[in-house]
Amino acid sequence: MILVKLGGSVITDKSKPFTERRDVIKRLAEEIHSSMKDSRYNLIVGNGGGSYPHIPANKYQVHKGLKDANNFKGVALVQDAAARLNRLIVSALIDTNENVVSIQPSASILAKSSKIIEWNLKIIQEMLNLNLIPVVYGDVIIDIKQGYSIVSTEEIFFYLANNLDVKRIIIGSDVDGVIDKRLASEKKVDVITPSDRKWITSSISGAETIDVTGGMKTKVELLLTLAEEKGIESEILNATKPGLLELALKGKKGAGTIIRPN
Ligand SMILES: Nc1ncnc2c1ncn2[C@@H]1O[C@H](COP(=O)(O)OP(=O)(O)OP(=O)(O)O)[C@@H](O)[C@H]1O
Ligand SMILES: [Mg+2]
């Protein structure tokens, strides 16, 4: 099974509130569909929030929990924004003839300090058994420590990879991979393994745009942990470049940064 993320930085313009990129969403849905033509495989799609939920999440500081009554409005707005963007992804995939089903994380996940502690995956497993494609997304989640928190698509993938039989994770972003900021050339790193953890995480800032869940840094940290503890290989690639996602889904490696066990 593959987990694929359509990054919020790709499917929306993160510098402008509520601006989805419909042409890009359509292209990525078609790339996913084409990758299935020759041989079908189990797939879970996740979409990032981009300029939909990140905007109200940041305005009401929802990721920090329920500090005052104002945050409750943020919960409602984030939940709505995240679901609305997810429906656009779901519609685009249905238009390609893929049988996808939206999974609303806020209805079934329980978190503690932004980490998922409970999620019954039986339903998702049954959907996969029926050859349906679940589409998950970063969402605002009930948190037993702080009331509510924001759980990113990466955090959701982390839980799925720890509890289902996941072979590969592909993260579509708006950069060519993880950039080594120590170099003036700012070239992407080809391969990262757990022994690189120290220098790589200090070389990554969060996101340059608004991102309440830690941007590239959290992505790399979670994927390194999955490589180390579960032996799962991931790749972060540039999904704004047409065709790269499709090739990766078909098994081609190396267009972006590969994160794998030592
Ligand atoms: N060393 C680095 N290499 C690559 N990207 C980096 C680095 N440091 C910071 N970044 C930033 O991380 C961003 C990608 O993370 P971000 O979370 O914003 O995207 P996303 O996951 O597609 O969005 P979303 O969370 O909405 O799904 C890049 O656009 C870049 O600005
Ligand atoms: Mg992000």
PDB file of C-alpha atoms and ligand atoms in Angstrom:
ATOM      1  CA  MET A   1       0.000   0.000   0.000  1.00  0.00           C
ATOM      2  CA  ILE A   2       1.086   3.530  -0.784  1.00  0.00           C
ATOM      3  CA  LEU A   3       0.195   6.718   1.100  1.00  0.00           C
ATOM      4  CA  VAL A   4       0.321   9.818  -1.080  1.00  0.00           C
ATOM      5  CA  LYS A   5       0.012  13.401   0.101  1.00  0.00           C
ATOM      6  CA  LEU A   6      -1.108  16.254  -2.106  1.00  0.00           C
ATOM      7  CA  GLY A   7       0.548  19.122  -0.248  1.00  0.00           C
ATOM      8  CA  GLY A   8      -1.378  22.240   0.641  1.00  0.00           C
ATOM      9  CA  SER A   9       1.454  24.208  -0.962  1.00  0.00           C
ATOM     10  CA  VAL A  10       0.604  22.531  -4.276  1.00  0.00           C
ATOM     11  CA  ILE A  11      -3.196  22.393  -4.312  1.00  0.00           C
ATOM     12  CA  THR A  12      -3.628  25.952  -2.957  1.00  0.00           C
ATOM     13  CA  ASP A  13      -1.777  29.244  -3.061  1.00  0.00           C
ATOM     14  CA  LYS A  14      -0.616  29.458   0.559  1.00  0.00           C
ATOM     15  CA  SER A  15       0.076  33.187   0.286  1.00  0.00           C
ATOM     16  CA  LYS A  16      -3.605  34.034  -0.365  1.00  0.00           C
ATOM     17  CA  PRO A  17      -6.547  32.920   1.821  1.00  0.00           C
ATOM     18  CA  PHE A  18      -8.872  30.299   0.337  1.00  0.00           C
ATOM     19  CA  THR A  19      -7.290  30.033  -3.097  1.00  0.00           C
ATOM     20  CA  GLU A  20      -7.389  26.506  -4.428  1.00  0.00           C
ATOM     21  CA  ARG A  21      -5.595  25.680  -7.685  1.00  0.00           C
ATOM     22  CA  ARG A  22      -8.326  23.807  -9.568  1.00  0.00           C
ATOM     23  CA  ASP A  23      -6.188  23.066 -12.640  1.00  0.00           C
ATOM     24  CA  VAL A  24      -3.445  21.557 -10.453  1.00  0.00           C
ATOM     25  CA  ILE A  25      -5.963  19.509  -8.434  1.00  0.00           C
ATOM     26  CA  LYS A  26      -7.404  18.151 -11.710  1.00  0.00           C
ATOM     27  CA  ARG A  27      -3.937  17.273 -13.027  1.00  0.00           C
ATOM     28  CA  LEU A  28      -2.895  15.502  -9.820  1.00  0.00           C
ATOM     29  CA  ALA A  29      -6.153  13.527  -9.741  1.00  0.00           C
ATOM     30  CA  GLU A  30      -5.463  12.445 -13.333  1.00  0.00           C
ATOM     31  CA  GLU A  31      -1.889  11.473 -12.418  1.00  0.00           C
ATOM     32  CA  ILE A  32      -3.188   9.274  -9.597  1.00  0.00           C
ATOM     33  CA  HIS A  33      -5.756   7.714 -11.942  1.00  0.00           C
ATOM     34  CA  SER A  34      -3.149   7.091 -14.705  1.00  0.00           C
ATOM     35  CA  SER A  35      -0.762   5.463 -12.226  1.00  0.00           C
ATOM     36  CA  MET A  36      -3.434   2.788 -11.638  1.00  0.00           C
ATOM     37  CA  LYS A  37      -4.010   1.964 -15.319  1.00  0.00           C
ATOM     38  CA  ASP A  38      -1.548  -0.911 -15.715  1.00  0.00           C
ATOM     39  CA  SER A  39      -1.754  -2.387 -12.265  1.00  0.00           C
ATOM     40  CA  ARG A  40      -3.936  -1.332  -9.389  1.00  0.00           C
ATOM     41  CA  TYR A  41      -2.529  -1.079  -5.873  1.00  0.00           C
ATOM     42  CA  ASN A  42      -3.901  -0.148  -2.457  1.00  0.00           C
ATOM     43  CA  LEU A  43      -3.791   3.602  -1.959  1.00  0.00           C
ATOM     44  CA  ILE A  44      -4.715   6.158   0.666  1.00  0.00           C
ATOM     45  CA  VAL A  45      -4.661   9.790  -0.439  1.00  0.00           C
ATOM     46  CA  GLY A  46      -4.161  12.661   2.002  1.00  0.00           C
ATOM     47  CA  ASN A  47      -4.531  16.318   1.204  1.00  0.00           C
ATOM     48  CA  GLY A  48      -2.836  19.169   3.020  1.00  0.00           C
ATOM     49  CA  GLY A  49      -4.687  22.260   4.170  1.00  0.00           C
ATOM     50  CA  GLY A  50      -2.796  25.062   2.469  1.00  0.00           C
ATOM     51  CA  SER A  51      -4.590  28.403   2.472  1.00  0.00           C
ATOM     52  CA  TYR A  52      -7.872  26.826   3.622  1.00  0.00           C
ATOM     53  CA  PRO A  53      -7.611  25.617   7.274  1.00  0.00           C
ATOM     54  CA  HIS A  54      -4.179  27.099   8.005  1.00  0.00           C
ATOM     55  CA  ILE A  55      -5.662  30.624   7.802  1.00  0.00           C
ATOM     56  CA  PRO A  56      -8.382  30.341  10.533  1.00  0.00           C
ATOM     57  CA  ALA A  57      -6.117  27.964  12.517  1.00  0.00           C
ATOM     58  CA  ASN A  58      -3.453  30.656  12.654  1.00  0.00           C
ATOM     59  CA  LYS A  59      -5.904  33.525  13.264  1.00  0.00           C
ATOM     60  CA  TYR A  60      -7.559  31.799  16.245  1.00  0.00           C
ATOM     61  CA  GLN A  61      -4.391  29.900  17.295  1.00  0.00           C
ATOM     62  CA  VAL A  62      -6.429  26.691  17.369  1.00  0.00           C
ATOM     63  CA  HIS A  63      -3.288  24.489  17.373  1.00  0.00           C
ATOM     64  CA  LYS A  64      -2.448  25.870  20.829  1.00  0.00           C
ATOM     65  CA  GLY A  65      -5.687  24.539  22.303  1.00  0.00           C
ATOM     66  CA  LEU A  66      -8.702  26.248  23.805  1.00  0.00           C
ATOM     67  CA  LYS A  67      -7.153  29.153  25.694  1.00  0.00           C
ATOM     68  CA  ASP A  68     -10.202  31.440  25.490  1.00  0.00           C
ATOM     69  CA  ALA A  69     -13.731  31.461  24.107  1.00  0.00           C
ATOM     70  CA  ASN A  70     -12.446  32.933  20.844  1.00  0.00           C
ATOM     71  CA  ASN A  71     -10.775  29.642  19.964  1.00  0.00           C
ATOM     72  CA  PHE A  72     -14.149  27.888  19.684  1.00  0.00           C
ATOM     73  CA  LYS A  73     -14.986  29.967  16.633  1.00  0.00           C
ATOM     74  CA  GLY A  74     -11.616  28.881  15.232  1.00  0.00           C
ATOM     75  CA  VAL A  75     -12.513  25.211  15.738  1.00  0.00           C
ATOM     76  CA  ALA A  76     -15.687  25.640  13.688  1.00  0.00           C
ATOM     77  CA  LEU A  77     -13.955  27.607  10.942  1.00  0.00           C
ATOM     78  CA  VAL A  78     -10.962  25.232  10.646  1.00  0.00           C
ATOM     79  CA  GLN A  79     -13.187  22.148  10.561  1.00  0.00           C
ATOM     80  CA  ASP A  80     -15.290  23.698   7.812  1.00  0.00           C
ATOM     81  CA  ALA A  81     -12.320  24.951   5.762  1.00  0.00           C
ATOM     82  CA  ALA A  82     -10.505  21.604   5.921  1.00  0.00           C
ATOM     83  CA  ALA A  83     -13.606  19.678   4.847  1.00  0.00           C
ATOM     84  CA  ARG A  84     -14.361  22.066   1.977  1.00  0.00           C
ATOM     85  CA  LEU A  85     -10.882  21.688   0.474  1.00  0.00           C
ATOM     86  CA  ASN A  86     -11.051  17.903   0.922  1.00  0.00           C
ATOM     87  CA  ARG A  87     -14.328  17.787  -1.054  1.00  0.00           C
ATOM     88  CA  LEU A  88     -12.591  19.481  -4.007  1.00  0.00           C
ATOM     89  CA  ILE A  89      -9.942  16.731  -4.042  1.00  0.00           C
ATOM     90  CA  VAL A  90     -12.602  14.031  -3.705  1.00  0.00           C
ATOM     91  CA  SER A  91     -14.652  15.512  -6.582  1.00  0.00           C
ATOM     92  CA  ALA A  92     -11.605  15.753  -8.849  1.00  0.00           C
ATOM     93  CA  LEU A  93     -10.760  12.091  -8.219  1.00  0.00           C
ATOM     94  CA  ILE A  94     -14.360  10.990  -8.811  1.00  0.00           C
ATOM     95  CA  ASP A  95     -14.243  12.889 -12.133  1.00  0.00           C
ATOM     96  CA  THR A  96     -11.374  10.592 -13.204  1.00  0.00           C
ATOM     97  CA  ASN A  97     -13.565   7.569 -12.377  1.00  0.00           C
ATOM     98  CA  GLU A  98     -11.748   6.587  -9.194  1.00  0.00           C
ATOM     99  CA  ASN A  99     -13.991   5.404  -6.362  1.00  0.00           C
ATOM    100  CA  VAL A 100     -12.745   7.573  -3.527  1.00  0.00           C
ATOM    101  CA  VAL A 101     -14.336   8.164  -0.126  1.00  0.00           C
ATOM    102  CA  SER A 102     -13.743  11.097   2.172  1.00  0.00           C
ATOM    103  CA  ILE A 103     -12.604  10.299   5.717  1.00  0.00           C
ATOM    104  CA  GLN A 104     -13.330  13.118   8.156  1.00  0.00           C
ATOM    105  CA  PRO A 105     -10.566  12.875  10.787  1.00  0.00           C
ATOM    106  CA  SER A 106     -12.314  15.175  13.301  1.00  0.00           C
ATOM    107  CA  ALA A 107     -15.206  12.713  13.568  1.00  0.00           C
ATOM    108  CA  SER A 108     -13.160   9.718  14.678  1.00  0.00           C
ATOM    109  CA  ILE A 109      -9.654  10.600  15.901  1.00  0.00           C
ATOM    110  CA  LEU A 110      -8.726  11.352  19.506  1.00  0.00           C
ATOM    111  CA  ALA A 111      -5.474  13.202  20.234  1.00  0.00           C
ATOM    112  CA  LYS A 112      -3.326  14.060  23.229  1.00  0.00           C
ATOM    113  CA  SER A 113      -0.981  17.063  22.878  1.00  0.00           C
ATOM    114  CA  SER A 114      -1.421  16.964  19.071  1.00  0.00           C
ATOM    115  CA  LYS A 115      -0.518  13.253  18.837  1.00  0.00           C
ATOM    116  CA  ILE A 116      -3.137  10.724  17.751  1.00  0.00           C
ATOM    117  CA  ILE A 117      -3.880   8.294  20.574  1.00  0.00           C
ATOM    118  CA  GLU A 118      -7.055   6.603  19.329  1.00  0.00           C
ATOM    119  CA  TRP A 119      -8.399   5.897  15.857  1.00  0.00           C
ATOM    120  CA  ASN A 120     -10.336   2.813  14.842  1.00  0.00           C
ATOM    121  CA  LEU A 121      -8.953   1.868  11.418  1.00  0.00           C
ATOM    122  CA  LYS A 122     -11.331  -1.056  10.848  1.00  0.00           C
ATOM    123  CA  ILE A 123     -13.515   1.018   8.558  1.00  0.00           C
ATOM    124  CA  ILE A 124     -10.569   2.224   6.461  1.00  0.00           C
ATOM    125  CA  GLN A 125      -9.257  -1.340   6.221  1.00  0.00           C
ATOM    126  CA  GLU A 126     -12.663  -2.563   5.006  1.00  0.00           C
ATOM    127  CA  MET A 127     -12.819   0.269   2.442  1.00  0.00           C
ATOM    128  CA  LEU A 128      -9.399  -0.815   1.134  1.00  0.00           C
ATOM    129  CA  ASN A 129     -10.601  -4.432   0.984  1.00  0.00           C
ATOM    130  CA  LEU A 130     -13.434  -3.188  -1.252  1.00  0.00           C
ATOM    131  CA  ASN A 131     -10.900  -1.402  -3.507  1.00  0.00           C
ATOM    132  CA  LEU A 132     -12.121   2.042  -2.478  1.00  0.00           C
ATOM    133  CA  ILE A 133      -9.585   4.855  -2.047  1.00  0.00           C
ATOM    134  CA  PRO A 134      -9.897   6.700   1.293  1.00  0.00           C
ATOM    135  CA  VAL A 135      -9.000  10.401   1.215  1.00  0.00           C
ATOM    136  CA  VAL A 136      -7.869  11.808   4.573  1.00  0.00           C
ATOM    137  CA  TYR A 137      -6.743  15.330   5.480  1.00  0.00           C
ATOM    138  CA  GLY A 138      -5.238  17.461   8.211  1.00  0.00           C
ATOM    139  CA  ASP A 139      -8.028  18.508  10.580  1.00  0.00           C
ATOM    140  CA  VAL A 140      -8.943  19.985  13.974  1.00  0.00           C
ATOM    141  CA  ILE A 141      -9.134  17.130  16.466  1.00  0.00           C
ATOM    142  CA  ILE A 142     -10.511  16.648  19.995  1.00  0.00           C
ATOM    143  CA  ASP A 143      -7.472  16.656  22.291  1.00  0.00           C
ATOM    144  CA  ILE A 144      -7.762  15.282  25.854  1.00  0.00           C
ATOM    145  CA  LYS A 145      -4.951  17.543  27.062  1.00  0.00           C
ATOM    146  CA  GLN A 146      -5.773  20.884  25.467  1.00  0.00           C
ATOM    147  CA  GLY A 147      -9.364  20.670  24.222  1.00  0.00           C
ATOM    148  CA  TYR A 148      -8.577  20.755  20.527  1.00  0.00           C
ATOM    149  CA  SER A 149      -5.456  20.553  18.432  1.00  0.00           C
ATOM    150  CA  ILE A 150      -4.516  20.529  14.774  1.00  0.00           C
ATOM    151  CA  VAL A 151      -3.369  17.197  13.430  1.00  0.00           C
ATOM    152  CA  SER A 152      -1.503  17.395  10.121  1.00  0.00           C
ATOM    153  CA  THR A 153      -1.817  14.983   7.203  1.00  0.00           C
ATOM    154  CA  GLU A 154       1.726  13.828   8.035  1.00  0.00           C
ATOM    155  CA  GLU A 155       0.677  12.993  11.596  1.00  0.00           C
ATOM    156  CA  ILE A 156      -2.285  11.038  10.181  1.00  0.00           C
ATOM    157  CA  PHE A 157       0.052   9.185   7.774  1.00  0.00           C
ATOM    158  CA  PHE A 158       2.345   8.427  10.719  1.00  0.00           C
ATOM    159  CA  TYR A 159      -0.517   6.724  12.543  1.00  0.00           C
ATOM    160  CA  LEU A 160      -1.671   4.861   9.422  1.00  0.00           C
ATOM    161  CA  ALA A 161       1.880   3.644   8.701  1.00  0.00           C
ATOM    162  CA  ASN A 162       2.228   2.408  12.261  1.00  0.00           C
ATOM    163  CA  ASN A 163      -1.037   0.481  12.129  1.00  0.00           C
ATOM    164  CA  LEU A 164      -1.542  -0.683   8.519  1.00  0.00           C
ATOM    165  CA  ASP A 165       0.706  -2.508   6.069  1.00  0.00           C
ATOM    166  CA  VAL A 166       2.230   0.530   4.358  1.00  0.00           C
ATOM    167  CA  LYS A 167       5.069   0.026   1.857  1.00  0.00           C
ATOM    168  CA  ARG A 168       5.819   3.558   0.640  1.00  0.00           C
ATOM    169  CA  ILE A 169       4.915   7.154   1.361  1.00  0.00           C
ATOM    170  CA  ILE A 170       5.046   9.876  -1.275  1.00  0.00           C
ATOM    171  CA  ILE A 171       4.740  13.506  -0.254  1.00  0.00           C
ATOM    172  CA  GLY A 172       3.984  16.000  -3.014  1.00  0.00           C
ATOM    173  CA  SER A 173       5.221  19.466  -2.090  1.00  0.00           C
ATOM    174  CA  ASP A 174       6.140  22.736  -3.842  1.00  0.00           C
ATOM    175  CA  VAL A 175       9.917  22.215  -3.503  1.00  0.00           C
ATOM    176  CA  ASP A 176      12.206  19.722  -5.278  1.00  0.00           C
ATOM    177  CA  GLY A 177      12.800  17.885  -2.010  1.00  0.00           C
ATOM    178  CA  VAL A 178      14.594  18.699   1.211  1.00  0.00           C
ATOM    179  CA  ILE A 179      17.033  21.516   0.507  1.00  0.00           C
ATOM    180  CA  ASP A 180      20.448  21.487   2.176  1.00  0.00           C
ATOM    181  CA  LYS A 181      20.551  25.050   3.479  1.00  0.00           C
ATOM    182  CA  ARG A 182      24.234  24.700   4.376  1.00  0.00           C
ATOM    183  CA  LEU A 183      25.032  24.865   0.670  1.00  0.00           C
ATOM    184  CA  ALA A 184      24.927  28.125  -1.282  1.00  0.00           C
ATOM    185  CA  SER A 185      23.506  26.218  -4.272  1.00  0.00           C
ATOM    186  CA  GLU A 186      20.454  25.189  -2.192  1.00  0.00           C
ATOM    187  CA  LYS A 187      20.321  21.840  -3.974  1.00  0.00           C
ATOM    188  CA  LYS A 188      17.979  19.086  -2.865  1.00  0.00           C
ATOM    189  CA  VAL A 189      19.383  16.241  -0.825  1.00  0.00           C
ATOM    190  CA  ASP A 190      19.027  12.917  -2.698  1.00  0.00           C
ATOM    191  CA  VAL A 191      18.834  10.546   0.274  1.00  0.00           C
ATOM    192  CA  ILE A 192      18.323  11.055   4.002  1.00  0.00           C
ATOM    193  CA  THR A 193      18.714   8.268   6.553  1.00  0.00           C
ATOM    194  CA  PRO A 194      18.232   8.298  10.346  1.00  0.00           C
ATOM    195  CA  SER A 195      21.964   8.988  10.853  1.00  0.00           C
ATOM    196  CA  ASP A 196      21.427  12.393   9.157  1.00  0.00           C
ATOM    197  CA  ARG A 197      18.761  13.401  11.668  1.00  0.00           C
ATOM    198  CA  LYS A 198      20.829  15.935  13.586  1.00  0.00           C
ATOM    199  CA  TRP A 199      22.146  18.117  10.794  1.00  0.00           C
ATOM    200  CA  ILE A 200      19.105  17.800   8.599  1.00  0.00           C
ATOM    201  CA  THR A 201      16.585  18.970  11.167  1.00  0.00           C
ATOM    202  CA  SER A 202      18.731  21.958  12.112  1.00  0.00           C
ATOM    203  CA  SER A 203      18.980  22.876   8.411  1.00  0.00           C
ATOM    204  CA  ILE A 204      15.217  22.992   7.939  1.00  0.00           C
ATOM    205  CA  SER A 205      13.009  25.845   8.979  1.00  0.00           C
ATOM    206  CA  GLY A 206       9.245  25.329   9.172  1.00  0.00           C
ATOM    207  CA  ALA A 207       7.465  26.756   6.178  1.00  0.00           C
ATOM    208  CA  GLU A 208       8.018  30.126   4.593  1.00  0.00           C
ATOM    209  CA  THR A 209       4.276  30.556   4.308  1.00  0.00           C
ATOM    210  CA  ILE A 210       1.659  30.111   6.992  1.00  0.00           C
ATOM    211  CA  ASP A 211       1.737  26.565   8.433  1.00  0.00           C
ATOM    212  CA  VAL A 212       0.558  25.747  11.938  1.00  0.00           C
ATOM    213  CA  THR A 213       1.866  22.179  11.932  1.00  0.00           C
ATOM    214  CA  GLY A 214       5.557  22.744  11.386  1.00  0.00           C
ATOM    215  CA  GLY A 215       6.062  22.644   7.603  1.00  0.00           C
ATOM    216  CA  MET A 216       8.998  20.680   6.190  1.00  0.00           C
ATOM    217  CA  LYS A 217      10.646  20.101   9.552  1.00  0.00           C
ATOM    218  CA  THR A 218       7.855  17.930  11.009  1.00  0.00           C
ATOM    219  CA  LYS A 219       7.528  16.082   7.707  1.00  0.00           C
ATOM    220  CA  VAL A 220      11.164  14.997   7.768  1.00  0.00           C
ATOM    221  CA  GLU A 221      11.165  14.162  11.472  1.00  0.00           C
ATOM    222  CA  LEU A 222       8.097  11.895  11.201  1.00  0.00           C
ATOM    223  CA  LEU A 223       9.332  10.206   8.011  1.00  0.00           C
ATOM    224  CA  LEU A 224      12.761   9.579   9.552  1.00  0.00           C
ATOM    225  CA  THR A 225      11.083   7.921  12.542  1.00  0.00           C
ATOM    226  CA  LEU A 226       9.052   5.677  10.210  1.00  0.00           C
ATOM    227  CA  ALA A 227      12.222   4.733   8.306  1.00  0.00           C
ATOM    228  CA  GLU A 228      14.009   3.946  11.542  1.00  0.00           C
ATOM    229  CA  GLU A 229      11.254   2.118  13.388  1.00  0.00           C
ATOM    230  CA  LYS A 230       9.211   0.538  10.592  1.00  0.00           C
ATOM    231  CA  GLY A 231      11.695   0.357   7.693  1.00  0.00           C
ATOM    232  CA  ILE A 232       9.327   2.395   5.503  1.00  0.00           C
ATOM    233  CA  GLU A 233      10.792   4.357   2.579  1.00  0.00           C
ATOM    234  CA  SER A 234       9.353   7.766   1.691  1.00  0.00           C
ATOM    235  CA  GLU A 235       9.984  10.401  -0.917  1.00  0.00           C
ATOM    236  CA  ILE A 236       9.306  14.145  -0.818  1.00  0.00           C
ATOM    237  CA  LEU A 237       9.021  15.449  -4.383  1.00  0.00           C
ATOM    238  CA  ASN A 238       7.874  18.464  -6.337  1.00  0.00           C
ATOM    239  CA  ALA A 239       4.265  17.858  -7.326  1.00  0.00           C
ATOM    240  CA  THR A 240       4.013  21.250  -9.026  1.00  0.00           C
ATOM    241  CA  LYS A 241       6.097  19.673 -11.822  1.00  0.00           C
ATOM    242  CA  PRO A 242       3.712  17.702 -14.059  1.00  0.00           C
ATOM    243  CA  GLY A 243       4.257  13.949 -14.186  1.00  0.00           C
ATOM    244  CA  LEU A 244       6.570  13.486 -11.204  1.00  0.00           C
ATOM    245  CA  LEU A 245       3.843  12.216  -8.888  1.00  0.00           C
ATOM    246  CA  GLU A 246       2.555   9.717 -11.449  1.00  0.00           C
ATOM    247  CA  LEU A 247       6.041   8.309 -12.094  1.00  0.00           C
ATOM    248  CA  ALA A 248       6.689   7.972  -8.362  1.00  0.00           C
ATOM    249  CA  LEU A 249       3.379   6.151  -7.860  1.00  0.00           C
ATOM    250  CA  LYS A 250       4.381   3.772 -10.658  1.00  0.00           C
ATOM    251  CA  GLY A 251       7.555   2.937  -8.735  1.00  0.00           C
ATOM    252  CA  LYS A 252      10.184   5.339 -10.096  1.00  0.00           C
ATOM    253  CA  LYS A 253      12.431   6.675  -7.345  1.00  0.00           C
ATOM    254  CA  GLY A 254      14.763   9.621  -6.980  1.00  0.00           C
ATOM    255  CA  ALA A 255      12.977  12.659  -8.458  1.00  0.00           C
ATOM    256  CA  GLY A 256      12.883  14.154  -4.965  1.00  0.00           C
ATOM    257  CA  THR A 257      14.448  13.405  -1.581  1.00  0.00           C
ATOM    258  CA  ILE A 258      14.280   9.778  -0.485  1.00  0.00           C
ATOM    259  CA  ILE A 259      14.030   9.084   3.244  1.00  0.00           C
ATOM    260  CA  ARG A 260      14.980   5.510   4.055  1.00  0.00           C
ATOM    261  CA  PRO A 261      16.465   3.263   6.748  1.00  0.00           C
ATOM    262  CA  ASN A 262      20.257   3.418   7.257  1.00  0.00           C
TER     263      ASN A 262
HETATM  264  N1  LIG B   1      15.348  22.834   4.068  1.00  0.00           N
HETATM  265  C1  LIG B   1      14.164  22.916   3.449  1.00  0.00           C
HETATM  266  N2  LIG B   1      13.935  22.202   2.324  1.00  0.00           N
HETATM  267  C2  LIG B   1      12.728  22.269   1.698  1.00  0.00           C
HETATM  268  N3  LIG B   1      11.687  23.046   2.109  1.00  0.00           N
HETATM  269  C3  LIG B   1      11.861  23.779   3.221  1.00  0.00           C
HETATM  270  C4  LIG B   1      13.101  23.745   3.947  1.00  0.00           C
HETATM  271  N4  LIG B   1      12.987  24.577   5.003  1.00  0.00           N
HETATM  272  C5  LIG B   1      11.742  25.100   4.943  1.00  0.00           C
HETATM  273  N5  LIG B   1      11.052  24.641   3.886  1.00  0.00           N
HETATM  274  C6  LIG B   1       9.672  25.048   3.533  1.00  0.00           C
HETATM  275  O1  LIG B   1       8.750  23.967   3.728  1.00  0.00           O
HETATM  276  C7  LIG B   1       7.669  24.164   2.801  1.00  0.00           C
HETATM  277  C8  LIG B   1       6.867  22.899   2.637  1.00  0.00           C
HETATM  278  O2  LIG B   1       6.154  22.630   3.818  1.00  0.00           O
HETATM  279  P1  LIG B   1       4.643  23.060   3.976  1.00  0.00           P
HETATM  280  O3  LIG B   1       4.109  22.380   5.191  1.00  0.00           O
HETATM  281  O4  LIG B   1       4.484  24.542   3.865  1.00  0.00           O
HETATM  282  O5  LIG B   1       3.969  22.473   2.652  1.00  0.00           O
HETATM  283  P2  LIG B   1       2.787  21.479   2.508  1.00  0.00           P
HETATM  284  O6  LIG B   1       2.994  20.329   3.403  1.00  0.00           O
HETATM  285  O7  LIG B   1       2.646  21.230   1.065  1.00  0.00           O
HETATM  286  O8  LIG B   1       1.559  22.330   2.994  1.00  0.00           O
HETATM  287  P3  LIG B   1       0.334  21.834   3.919  1.00  0.00           P
HETATM  288  O9  LIG B   1       0.824  21.699   5.305  1.00  0.00           O
HETATM  289  O10 LIG B   1      -0.670  22.934   3.773  1.00  0.00           O
HETATM  290  O11 LIG B   1      -0.103  20.563   3.324  1.00  0.00           O
HETATM  291  C9  LIG B   1       8.361  24.617   1.544  1.00  0.00           C
HETATM  292  O12 LIG B   1       7.482  25.350   0.731  1.00  0.00           O
HETATM  293  C10 LIG B   1       9.519  25.485   2.085  1.00  0.00           C
HETATM  294  O13 LIG B   1       9.140  26.841   2.104  1.00  0.00           O
HETATM  295 MG    MG B   2       2.500  21.471   6.269  1.00  0.00          MG
END
